[in-house]
Structures are given as C-alpha cells and as structure tokens.
Amino acid sequence: MSQRLTRHRRRTTSVLALAAATTLMAAACGGSSATAPSEQEATEGAPDFGDISVQLSWVKTVEFAGEYFADTKGYFAEEGFDEVTLIPGPAATPSIVASGQAFAGISDPTRVAPAVANEGAPVKIVAAQYQKSPFSIISLADKANITTPQDLVGKRIGIQTGNEPLFYSLLEANGLDRDSVTIVPVEYDPSSLITGDVDGFLGYVTNEAVIVESQGYEVANLLYADNGLPLVAKAVVVSQDSIDNEREAVKAFLRAMIRGWHDAIADSEESARLAVEEYGADLGLNFDLELGQAVAANDLLVSADTDSNGLFTITPELLQANIDAIVSADVDITVDQLFDLSLLDEVYEENPELLG
C-alpha cells in the first residue's frame, strides 16, 4: 500500500511534551527571549501532515539519534506530523521511497545514484546528515598502521561484497594499481582484523573502528573522505512526487530533523541512552559502545561549512566532488539528477534560527 501522507481530523497534544519541546527549541535558538506560543495557539497554527514512515538504513542504533530526539521531544508533532514511524533497515531505501512505501528514507549517495541512473528511480537527495562518509580502511596501529593511501600497497584488505567498486575508486584517486593490493572477502564483523587474517578492514569509523577500540586495540583510520573520495553520507531521500506536490511537508520534516540533530550533537550521552533504552531496546545494545559511536559521528556531522550554512547542507564544491567520486565508480549521473537542495535552502531562509 502506498505510504502517502495520511490525514487525521484530530490531533491531541500532551501539555508536558509541548512544554519540553518549546523549551528545547528556545535553547536551540540561542536562548531567545521570545514568548512561547500557548498549547492552543501551537496546535491551531500547525499544519496537519498526518502519519508518515521513514525508512532507516540500518537497525535502530545511535546512528539515528537525531531522529529519536525529533520524535521524543515532539519536534515532528510541532511540525504537523501525527505519527512518524521509523522503519529499521537495512533496506533498498531508494526503491522503497520511490514506490511510496515510505515518505522519506536515509541512505548514501553511492546507493541512491545507481538506483536513479540505472533503474530510473524518481527520487532525490534533499539533505545530507554526514558531511563526510564514515567509510574507512581500519587497521591496528601497532601492526599495519595504514594512515596513507600508499600504506595500502602490498596489504591484505578485507572488503565486503558490493563495496569493491568504491574501493577501486579510492585506489584510482590515489594513483594506485588494483593489483598492488590483495582484496580478501569478509563480512561486517571486524574480527578478521584482530586475528590478523587481514591487514586492513573496510568499515565505518563510527562503528567497526569503535568496536575494535572497545576491545583494547589502538586503531588507525584511512577515511575515504579525506583521501580522494569526499563523499557525504546518511542522505535524506524523498520522491520527486513529494518534492513537487508535498513540498511543505518535506520542509517540515527537514526542520524537525535539524532540530533533533542539534540536540543529538549537544548530548551524546542522551543519544546513547535513547538508542539503548528506548528505540533500540530490543537489540541488546551496549551503552559505552553506542556512546563512542555518537561521539565519533559528531566529527562527521559538523564542519566549518555547516557552522556557516547549517546542518545537512552541502556546498556546491562538495556536491560536484560527490558526483566525481560516484562517476569514478562507473555510475553516470549529474548533480541535478541526484540532488535537490532547494528545499533545504528555503528552510534556512525562512528559519534562520535553525543555524544554531
């Protein structure tokens, strides 16, 4: 069944939730002394976008802390959504959003681009949570200690099925021949790095690197984004139909998400708690591990550019760099075919207080 916006005739708003959300909104706006609207004013003034679902790219770990804050603090509700269902992944997010099974989704440009270019998926990236991709070649600091692309030469690198093309792009971007590296097929468990079966392991600096560190090892990271492939990640994906016909709803969703991520960045411990005790309570998550991942993610969420332009934004130079990296992996696509940041531009133009 198509997951379009479902209209409800009535919305009830908790007084306590509204008060908490209003207080946090004031804090996010730099302690503005403006008088908060009454509950009745807020409810009557908000549009009603009904229920939506959001397809996540992974299970409900701290990776989606901003979404948890937006939900639990009432930001989605304040923006006019009755219920926001966060659907855990992994999943084929572009096709799910394109088919209307979800209003929005979280994915990466490297996954959205092939769906658009090769399958004709009518979707666009309208924002990017991570300014840098978390993709990294992880190694043990007292062993291979891979810190430069040249350190890859002669090494055994664990690469998961499907991630080879981008790894080849990393080699090409740094003038390295494919034959100079031995690729070892692995799954996503980094134990092969610890046991010495591989010298380097492709993983996330926010996940596998933290897992290895938690076991007492010092790791070295070779971030793709800092070594020739400056990709963004955790992109917000919506359908072209929503951009054309539900533009205000998309903008409302972005506003709530931005507010949620401001909170998540400011409070990594609460981010971890929300993941462990509430949204991912059935996963048996480890608090210390989730906290470490939240702290690591902050370095990817915030940059000098987001300090100036706002969270989720992508500069024109970074947009083109993403396209260049994707094209190097044999996907033929342009900036305009993959991205539409006009909605985010409107959000910040209309709501400058969201700059933080």
mmCIF file of C-alpha atoms in Angstrom:
data_model
loop_
_atom_site.group_PDB
_atom_site.id
_atom_site.type_symbol
_atom_site.label_atom_id
_atom_site.label_comp_id
_atom_site.label_asym_id
_atom_site.label_seq_id
_atom_site.Cartn_x
_atom_site.Cartn_y
_atom_site.Cartn_z
ATOM 1 C CA MET A 1 0.000 0.000 0.000
ATOM 2 C CA SER A 2 1.321 3.420 -0.908
ATOM 3 C CA GLN A 3 2.702 5.342 2.072
ATOM 4 C CA ARG A 4 1.437 8.800 1.232
ATOM 5 C CA LEU A 5 0.618 11.383 3.851
ATOM 6 C CA THR A 6 -2.351 10.135 5.875
ATOM 7 C CA ARG A 7 -4.679 12.886 7.048
ATOM 8 C CA HIS A 8 -6.207 12.809 10.502
ATOM 9 C CA ARG A 9 -9.086 15.001 11.589
ATOM 10 C CA ARG A 10 -7.869 15.323 15.137
ATOM 11 C CA ARG A 11 -4.542 15.548 16.889
ATOM 12 C CA THR A 12 -4.122 15.534 20.660
ATOM 13 C CA THR A 13 -1.030 17.178 22.096
ATOM 14 C CA SER A 14 0.459 16.433 25.502
ATOM 15 C CA VAL A 15 0.947 19.581 27.563
ATOM 16 C CA LEU A 16 4.163 18.210 29.056
ATOM 17 C CA ALA A 17 5.569 17.189 25.671
ATOM 18 C CA LEU A 18 4.739 20.569 24.187
ATOM 19 C CA ALA A 19 6.343 22.389 27.101
ATOM 20 C CA ALA A 20 9.509 20.319 26.850
ATOM 21 C CA ALA A 21 9.737 20.780 23.099
ATOM 22 C CA THR A 22 9.194 24.529 23.378
ATOM 23 C CA THR A 23 11.945 24.832 25.999
ATOM 24 C CA LEU A 24 14.398 22.883 23.854
ATOM 25 C CA MET A 25 13.501 24.909 20.782
ATOM 26 C CA ALA A 26 14.292 28.100 22.668
ATOM 27 C CA ALA A 27 17.651 26.675 23.732
ATOM 28 C CA ALA A 28 18.442 25.673 20.161
ATOM 29 C CA CYS A 29 17.722 29.208 19.049
ATOM 30 C CA GLY A 30 20.445 30.587 21.303
ATOM 31 C CA GLY A 31 18.323 31.382 24.325
ATOM 32 C CA SER A 32 15.862 33.658 22.570
ATOM 33 C CA SER A 33 13.616 35.592 24.913
ATOM 34 C CA ALA A 34 10.646 35.360 22.566
ATOM 35 C CA THR A 35 7.432 34.271 24.281
ATOM 36 C CA ALA A 36 6.482 30.685 23.508
ATOM 37 C CA PRO A 37 3.016 30.168 21.989
ATOM 38 C CA SER A 38 0.324 28.603 24.100
ATOM 39 C CA GLU A 39 -0.621 24.968 23.504
ATOM 40 C CA GLN A 40 -3.840 26.026 21.771
ATOM 41 C CA GLU A 41 -2.002 28.511 19.531
ATOM 42 C CA ALA A 42 0.650 25.954 18.601
ATOM 43 C CA THR A 43 -1.915 23.267 17.822
ATOM 44 C CA GLU A 44 -4.202 25.527 15.830
ATOM 45 C CA GLY A 45 -1.340 27.117 13.895
ATOM 46 C CA ALA A 46 0.371 23.871 12.856
ATOM 47 C CA PRO A 47 -0.484 22.178 9.558
ATOM 48 C CA ASP A 48 -1.683 18.588 9.642
ATOM 49 C CA PHE A 49 0.528 16.333 7.545
ATOM 50 C CA GLY A 50 -0.817 13.175 9.173
ATOM 51 C CA ASP A 51 1.228 9.979 9.556
ATOM 52 C CA ILE A 52 4.457 9.189 7.742
ATOM 53 C CA SER A 53 7.068 6.463 7.799
ATOM 54 C CA VAL A 54 10.827 6.878 7.437
ATOM 55 C CA GLN A 55 12.982 4.070 6.096
ATOM 56 C CA LEU A 56 16.257 3.903 8.027
ATOM 57 C CA SER A 57 19.421 2.485 6.502
ATOM 58 C CA TRP A 58 20.255 0.280 9.484
ATOM 59 C CA VAL A 59 18.825 -1.066 12.741
ATOM 60 C CA LYS A 60 17.912 1.412 15.473
ATOM 61 C CA THR A 61 21.320 2.216 16.883
ATOM 62 C CA VAL A 62 22.636 5.617 17.959
ATOM 63 C CA GLU A 63 23.254 6.290 14.256
ATOM 64 C CA PHE A 64 19.737 7.760 14.159
ATOM 65 C CA ALA A 65 19.869 9.751 17.387
ATOM 66 C CA GLY A 66 18.648 12.928 15.709
ATOM 67 C CA GLU A 67 15.510 11.152 14.572
ATOM 68 C CA TYR A 68 14.946 9.879 18.119
ATOM 69 C CA PHE A 69 15.239 13.389 19.555
ATOM 70 C CA ALA A 70 12.880 14.785 16.913
ATOM 71 C CA ASP A 71 10.354 12.133 17.851
ATOM 72 C CA THR A 72 10.652 12.060 21.640
ATOM 73 C CA LYS A 73 10.935 15.851 22.035
ATOM 74 C CA GLY A 74 7.858 16.448 19.925
ATOM 75 C CA TYR A 75 9.549 18.228 17.026
ATOM 76 C CA PHE A 76 7.808 16.060 14.442
ATOM 77 C CA ALA A 77 4.484 16.760 16.145
ATOM 78 C CA GLU A 78 5.128 20.505 16.241
ATOM 79 C CA GLU A 79 5.814 20.446 12.517
ATOM 80 C CA GLY A 80 2.446 18.861 11.797
ATOM 81 C CA PHE A 81 3.025 15.101 11.793
ATOM 82 C CA ASP A 82 0.698 12.894 13.820
ATOM 83 C CA GLU A 83 2.891 9.802 13.951
ATOM 84 C CA VAL A 84 6.338 9.179 12.481
ATOM 85 C CA THR A 85 7.245 5.505 12.182
ATOM 86 C CA LEU A 86 10.966 4.791 11.965
ATOM 87 C CA ILE A 87 11.421 1.573 9.984
ATOM 88 C CA PRO A 88 14.720 -0.213 10.687
ATOM 89 C CA GLY A 89 16.957 -1.332 7.845
ATOM 90 C CA PRO A 90 18.934 -2.431 6.049
ATOM 91 C CA ALA A 91 16.677 -1.971 3.067
ATOM 92 C CA ALA A 92 16.609 -0.814 -0.538
ATOM 93 C CA THR A 93 15.731 2.708 0.559
ATOM 94 C CA PRO A 94 15.585 4.390 -2.890
ATOM 95 C CA SER A 95 13.061 1.895 -4.268
ATOM 96 C CA ILE A 96 11.017 1.944 -1.056
ATOM 97 C CA VAL A 97 10.749 5.738 -1.174
ATOM 98 C CA ALA A 98 10.154 5.753 -4.938
ATOM 99 C CA SER A 99 7.262 3.303 -4.598
ATOM 100 C CA GLY A 100 5.617 5.368 -1.862
ATOM 101 C CA GLN A 101 6.099 2.774 0.873
ATOM 102 C CA ALA A 102 7.923 5.435 2.907
ATOM 103 C CA PHE A 103 7.669 9.217 2.826
ATOM 104 C CA ALA A 104 11.423 9.628 3.313
ATOM 105 C CA GLY A 105 14.480 7.494 3.794
ATOM 106 C CA ILE A 106 18.083 7.584 4.926
ATOM 107 C CA SER A 107 20.701 6.263 2.524
ATOM 108 C CA ASP A 108 24.057 7.098 0.935
ATOM 109 C CA PRO A 109 24.711 8.792 -2.424
ATOM 110 C CA THR A 110 26.649 5.702 -3.512
ATOM 111 C CA ARG A 111 23.444 3.672 -3.163
ATOM 112 C CA VAL A 112 20.961 6.267 -4.380
ATOM 113 C CA ALA A 113 22.918 7.177 -7.520
ATOM 114 C CA PRO A 114 22.767 3.704 -9.147
ATOM 115 C CA ALA A 115 19.045 3.484 -8.399
ATOM 116 C CA VAL A 116 18.469 6.812 -10.151
ATOM 117 C CA ALA A 117 20.910 6.347 -13.031
ATOM 118 C CA ASN A 118 20.394 2.658 -13.777
ATOM 119 C CA GLU A 119 16.846 1.966 -12.604
ATOM 120 C CA GLY A 120 15.197 5.341 -13.155
ATOM 121 C CA ALA A 121 14.109 5.677 -9.525
ATOM 122 C CA PRO A 122 12.245 9.022 -9.239
ATOM 123 C CA VAL A 123 13.948 10.141 -6.015
ATOM 124 C CA LYS A 124 16.300 12.937 -4.963
ATOM 125 C CA ILE A 125 18.686 13.601 -2.118
ATOM 126 C CA VAL A 126 17.463 16.751 -0.352
ATOM 127 C CA ALA A 127 19.972 16.875 2.531
ATOM 128 C CA ALA A 128 22.968 15.032 3.974
ATOM 129 C CA GLN A 129 23.423 14.423 7.678
ATOM 130 C CA TYR A 130 27.095 13.420 7.442
ATOM 131 C CA GLN A 131 29.456 15.877 5.761
ATOM 132 C CA LYS A 132 31.940 13.028 5.461
ATOM 133 C CA SER A 133 31.318 9.390 4.680
ATOM 134 C CA PRO A 134 32.228 7.108 7.605
ATOM 135 C CA PHE A 135 33.889 4.651 5.183
ATOM 136 C CA SER A 136 37.405 3.938 6.404
ATOM 137 C CA ILE A 137 40.153 1.386 5.982
ATOM 138 C CA ILE A 138 40.685 0.378 9.605
ATOM 139 C CA SER A 139 43.960 -1.128 10.761
ATOM 140 C CA LEU A 140 45.729 -1.849 14.032
ATOM 141 C CA ALA A 141 48.117 0.964 14.919
ATOM 142 C CA ASP A 142 50.797 -1.428 16.176
ATOM 143 C CA LYS A 143 50.529 -3.667 13.105
ATOM 144 C CA ALA A 144 49.850 -2.421 9.556
ATOM 145 C CA ASN A 145 49.122 1.162 10.728
ATOM 146 C CA ILE A 146 47.551 2.229 7.425
ATOM 147 C CA THR A 147 47.367 6.025 7.570
ATOM 148 C CA THR A 148 48.080 6.997 3.943
ATOM 149 C CA PRO A 149 46.873 5.507 0.646
ATOM 150 C CA GLN A 150 50.433 4.417 -0.117
ATOM 151 C CA ASP A 151 50.340 2.245 3.013
ATOM 152 C CA LEU A 152 47.775 0.047 1.229
ATOM 153 C CA VAL A 153 50.377 -1.302 -1.182
ATOM 154 C CA GLY A 154 51.168 -4.949 -0.523
ATOM 155 C CA LYS A 155 48.470 -5.255 2.150
ATOM 156 C CA ARG A 156 45.544 -7.657 2.549
ATOM 157 C CA ILE A 157 42.385 -5.571 2.791
ATOM 158 C CA GLY A 158 39.063 -7.031 3.909
ATOM 159 C CA ILE A 159 36.271 -5.778 1.642
ATOM 160 C CA GLN A 160 32.608 -6.793 1.792
ATOM 161 C CA THR A 161 30.784 -7.919 -1.349
ATOM 162 C CA GLY A 162 29.413 -4.893 -3.192
ATOM 163 C CA ASN A 163 31.944 -2.456 -1.753
ATOM 164 C CA GLU A 164 34.714 -3.292 -4.228
ATOM 165 C CA PRO A 165 33.901 -0.596 -6.845
ATOM 166 C CA LEU A 166 34.278 2.250 -4.366
ATOM 167 C CA PHE A 167 37.496 0.746 -3.013
ATOM 168 C CA TYR A 168 38.835 0.620 -6.559
ATOM 169 C CA SER A 169 37.877 4.287 -6.889
ATOM 170 C CA LEU A 170 39.913 5.015 -3.760
ATOM 171 C CA LEU A 171 42.920 3.302 -5.322
ATOM 172 C CA GLU A 172 42.437 5.130 -8.620
ATOM 173 C CA ALA A 173 42.053 8.506 -6.896
ATOM 174 C CA ASN A 174 45.461 7.961 -5.325
ATOM 175 C CA GLY A 175 47.246 6.603 -8.376
ATOM 176 C CA LEU A 176 47.427 3.029 -7.095
ATOM 177 C CA ASP A 177 47.050 -0.085 -9.217
ATOM 178 C CA ARG A 178 44.411 -2.636 -8.246
ATOM 179 C CA ASP A 179 46.992 -5.398 -8.354
ATOM 180 C CA SER A 180 49.040 -3.643 -5.673
ATOM 181 C CA VAL A 181 46.500 -4.673 -3.031
ATOM 182 C CA THR A 182 45.092 -8.089 -2.141
ATOM 183 C CA ILE A 183 41.342 -7.991 -1.537
ATOM 184 C CA VAL A 184 40.070 -10.519 0.991
ATOM 185 C CA PRO A 185 36.285 -11.122 1.021
ATOM 186 C CA VAL A 186 34.869 -10.504 4.507
ATOM 187 C CA GLU A 187 31.577 -9.892 6.251
ATOM 188 C CA TYR A 188 30.964 -6.888 8.515
ATOM 189 C CA ASP A 189 32.479 -8.482 11.629
ATOM 190 C CA PRO A 190 35.941 -6.906 12.140
ATOM 191 C CA SER A 191 37.311 -9.944 13.996
ATOM 192 C CA SER A 192 39.396 -10.826 10.926
ATOM 193 C CA LEU A 193 41.411 -7.665 11.599
ATOM 194 C CA ILE A 194 42.062 -8.625 15.216
ATOM 195 C CA THR A 195 43.059 -12.191 14.332
ATOM 196 C CA GLY A 196 45.471 -10.967 11.664
ATOM 197 C CA ASP A 197 43.682 -12.541 8.703
ATOM 198 C CA VAL A 198 43.678 -9.097 7.071
ATOM 199 C CA ASP A 199 45.922 -6.054 7.458
ATOM 200 C CA GLY A 200 43.122 -3.577 6.888
ATOM 201 C CA PHE A 201 39.342 -3.771 7.085
ATOM 202 C CA LEU A 202 36.724 -1.658 5.322
ATOM 203 C CA GLY A 203 34.263 -0.393 7.905
ATOM 204 C CA TYR A 204 32.729 2.687 9.429
ATOM 205 C CA VAL A 205 34.816 4.967 11.601
ATOM 206 C CA THR A 206 31.610 5.305 13.642
ATOM 207 C CA ASN A 207 31.029 1.571 14.029
ATOM 208 C CA GLU A 208 33.644 -1.115 13.351
ATOM 209 C CA ALA A 209 36.511 1.197 14.365
ATOM 210 C CA VAL A 210 34.779 1.865 17.690
ATOM 211 C CA ILE A 211 34.123 -1.851 18.185
ATOM 212 C CA VAL A 212 37.809 -2.701 17.719
ATOM 213 C CA GLU A 213 38.859 0.124 20.050
ATOM 214 C CA SER A 214 36.408 -1.112 22.685
ATOM 215 C CA GLN A 215 38.347 -4.383 22.772
ATOM 216 C CA GLY A 216 41.511 -2.583 23.822
ATOM 217 C CA TYR A 217 43.203 -2.032 20.463
ATOM 218 C CA GLU A 218 44.503 1.256 19.110
ATOM 219 C CA VAL A 219 43.269 1.720 15.561
ATOM 220 C CA ALA A 220 44.426 3.729 12.576
ATOM 221 C CA ASN A 221 41.842 5.074 10.144
ATOM 222 C CA LEU A 222 42.189 5.884 6.465
ATOM 223 C CA LEU A 223 38.993 7.816 5.765
ATOM 224 C CA TYR A 224 37.774 7.703 2.178
ATOM 225 C CA ALA A 225 36.515 11.275 2.532
ATOM 226 C CA ASP A 226 39.977 12.583 3.412
ATOM 227 C CA ASN A 227 41.777 10.635 0.722
ATOM 228 C CA GLY A 228 40.288 11.432 -2.658
ATOM 229 C CA LEU A 229 36.637 10.417 -2.216
ATOM 230 C CA PRO A 230 34.942 13.305 -0.353
ATOM 231 C CA LEU A 231 31.509 11.694 -0.173
ATOM 232 C CA VAL A 232 28.685 12.784 2.102
ATOM 233 C CA ALA A 233 26.568 10.146 3.840
ATOM 234 C CA LYS A 234 23.278 9.472 5.597
ATOM 235 C CA ALA A 235 21.454 11.406 2.926
ATOM 236 C CA VAL A 236 17.778 12.277 3.273
ATOM 237 C CA VAL A 237 15.921 10.839 0.287
ATOM 238 C CA VAL A 238 12.407 11.747 -0.872
ATOM 239 C CA SER A 239 10.443 11.125 -4.037
ATOM 240 C CA GLN A 240 10.176 13.628 -6.851
ATOM 241 C CA ASP A 241 6.423 13.479 -6.337
ATOM 242 C CA SER A 242 6.825 14.679 -2.742
ATOM 243 C CA ILE A 243 9.122 17.484 -3.881
ATOM 244 C CA ASP A 244 6.560 18.576 -6.461
ATOM 245 C CA ASN A 245 3.327 18.035 -4.543
ATOM 246 C CA GLU A 246 4.173 17.836 -0.814
ATOM 247 C CA ARG A 247 6.912 20.422 -0.609
ATOM 248 C CA GLU A 248 5.791 21.949 2.686
ATOM 249 C CA ALA A 249 5.652 18.516 4.301
ATOM 250 C CA VAL A 250 9.220 17.765 3.183
ATOM 251 C CA LYS A 251 10.390 21.101 4.571
ATOM 252 C CA ALA A 252 8.578 20.436 7.856
ATOM 253 C CA PHE A 253 10.289 17.052 8.069
ATOM 254 C CA LEU A 254 13.686 18.662 7.485
ATOM 255 C CA ARG A 255 13.052 21.296 10.150
ATOM 256 C CA ALA A 256 12.213 18.653 12.745
ATOM 257 C CA MET A 257 15.252 16.600 11.785
ATOM 258 C CA ILE A 258 17.602 19.576 12.013
ATOM 259 C CA ARG A 259 16.298 20.400 15.492
ATOM 260 C CA GLY A 260 16.679 16.778 16.544
ATOM 261 C CA TRP A 261 20.248 16.599 15.331
ATOM 262 C CA HIS A 262 21.196 19.827 17.087
ATOM 263 C CA ASP A 263 20.098 18.105 20.304
ATOM 264 C CA ALA A 264 21.898 14.866 19.470
ATOM 265 C CA ILE A 265 25.183 16.631 18.773
ATOM 266 C CA ALA A 266 24.896 18.552 22.038
ATOM 267 C CA ASP A 267 24.197 15.476 24.183
ATOM 268 C CA SER A 268 25.950 12.271 23.128
ATOM 269 C CA GLU A 269 25.069 10.517 26.393
ATOM 270 C CA GLU A 270 21.347 11.084 25.911
ATOM 271 C CA SER A 271 21.733 9.989 22.296
ATOM 272 C CA ALA A 272 23.195 6.703 23.514
ATOM 273 C CA ARG A 273 20.512 6.309 26.184
ATOM 274 C CA LEU A 274 17.701 6.806 23.678
ATOM 275 C CA ALA A 275 19.199 4.120 21.452
ATOM 276 C CA VAL A 276 19.924 1.618 24.227
ATOM 277 C CA GLU A 277 16.880 2.060 26.466
ATOM 278 C CA GLU A 278 14.126 3.145 24.094
ATOM 279 C CA TYR A 279 14.371 2.936 20.315
ATOM 280 C CA GLY A 280 16.798 0.011 20.153
ATOM 281 C CA ALA A 281 15.809 -1.591 23.449
ATOM 282 C CA ASP A 282 15.186 -4.962 21.785
ATOM 283 C CA LEU A 283 18.679 -5.096 20.266
ATOM 284 C CA GLY A 284 20.730 -5.550 23.438
ATOM 285 C CA LEU A 285 22.925 -2.552 22.644
ATOM 286 C CA ASN A 286 25.928 -1.651 24.795
ATOM 287 C CA PHE A 287 25.762 1.886 26.223
ATOM 288 C CA ASP A 288 29.509 2.555 26.159
ATOM 289 C CA LEU A 289 29.758 1.364 22.570
ATOM 290 C CA GLU A 290 26.815 3.498 21.468
ATOM 291 C CA LEU A 291 28.293 6.493 23.285
ATOM 292 C CA GLY A 292 31.595 6.018 21.483
ATOM 293 C CA GLN A 293 29.787 5.849 18.170
ATOM 294 C CA ALA A 294 27.816 9.014 18.940
ATOM 295 C CA VAL A 295 30.991 10.935 19.767
ATOM 296 C CA ALA A 296 32.679 9.688 16.584
ATOM 297 C CA ALA A 297 29.663 10.696 14.496
ATOM 298 C CA ASN A 298 29.833 14.305 15.664
ATOM 299 C CA ASP A 299 33.057 14.756 13.699
ATOM 300 C CA LEU A 300 31.184 13.756 10.542
ATOM 301 C CA LEU A 301 28.036 15.781 11.201
ATOM 302 C CA VAL A 302 29.706 19.125 11.834
ATOM 303 C CA SER A 303 32.207 21.036 9.717
ATOM 304 C CA ALA A 304 33.272 24.613 9.083
ATOM 305 C CA ASP A 305 30.729 24.666 6.255
ATOM 306 C CA THR A 306 27.828 23.536 8.454
ATOM 307 C CA ASP A 307 28.869 26.110 11.053
ATOM 308 C CA SER A 308 28.298 28.752 8.376
ATOM 309 C CA ASN A 309 25.471 27.237 6.341
ATOM 310 C CA GLY A 310 23.615 24.926 8.728
ATOM 311 C CA LEU A 311 23.377 21.200 9.398
ATOM 312 C CA PHE A 312 22.624 18.919 6.429
ATOM 313 C CA THR A 313 23.831 21.472 3.851
ATOM 314 C CA ILE A 314 26.243 20.601 1.042
ATOM 315 C CA THR A 315 28.370 23.238 -0.664
ATOM 316 C CA PRO A 316 28.426 23.362 -4.488
ATOM 317 C CA GLU A 317 32.053 22.230 -4.425
ATOM 318 C CA LEU A 318 31.223 19.224 -2.251
ATOM 319 C CA LEU A 319 28.248 18.362 -4.461
ATOM 320 C CA GLN A 320 30.467 18.188 -7.526
ATOM 321 C CA ALA A 321 33.128 16.237 -5.639
ATOM 322 C CA ASN A 322 30.480 13.653 -4.739
ATOM 323 C CA ILE A 323 29.416 13.322 -8.351
ATOM 324 C CA ASP A 324 33.029 12.982 -9.482
ATOM 325 C CA ALA A 325 33.579 10.180 -6.954
ATOM 326 C CA ILE A 326 30.386 8.383 -7.978
ATOM 327 C CA VAL A 327 31.193 8.676 -11.687
ATOM 328 C CA SER A 328 34.620 7.188 -10.966
ATOM 329 C CA ALA A 329 32.744 4.094 -9.743
ATOM 330 C CA ASP A 330 31.111 3.776 -13.191
ATOM 331 C CA VAL A 331 27.770 5.419 -12.415
ATOM 332 C CA ASP A 332 26.790 8.049 -14.998
ATOM 333 C CA ILE A 333 24.892 10.810 -13.191
ATOM 334 C CA THR A 334 24.886 14.589 -12.686
ATOM 335 C CA VAL A 335 24.385 16.856 -9.686
ATOM 336 C CA ASP A 336 20.880 17.856 -10.783
ATOM 337 C CA GLN A 337 19.832 14.261 -11.358
ATOM 338 C CA LEU A 338 20.817 13.189 -7.850
ATOM 339 C CA PHE A 339 20.416 16.243 -5.609
ATOM 340 C CA ASP A 340 17.792 18.922 -4.959
ATOM 341 C CA LEU A 341 18.859 21.190 -2.117
ATOM 342 C CA SER A 342 16.345 23.926 -2.918
ATOM 343 C CA LEU A 343 14.028 22.796 -0.107
ATOM 344 C CA LEU A 344 16.833 22.973 2.446
ATOM 345 C CA ASP A 345 17.759 26.425 1.141
ATOM 346 C CA GLU A 346 14.171 27.527 1.733
ATOM 347 C CA VAL A 347 14.165 26.017 5.223
ATOM 348 C CA TYR A 348 17.164 28.083 6.318
ATOM 349 C CA GLU A 349 15.984 31.209 4.518
ATOM 350 C CA GLU A 350 12.614 31.003 6.277
ATOM 351 C CA ASN A 351 14.025 29.769 9.625
ATOM 352 C CA PRO A 352 17.479 31.313 10.205
ATOM 353 C CA GLU A 353 17.279 30.354 13.889
ATOM 354 C CA LEU A 354 17.925 26.749 12.816
ATOM 355 C CA LEU A 355 21.504 27.686 12.026
ATOM 356 C CA GLY A 356 22.114 27.122 15.736
#
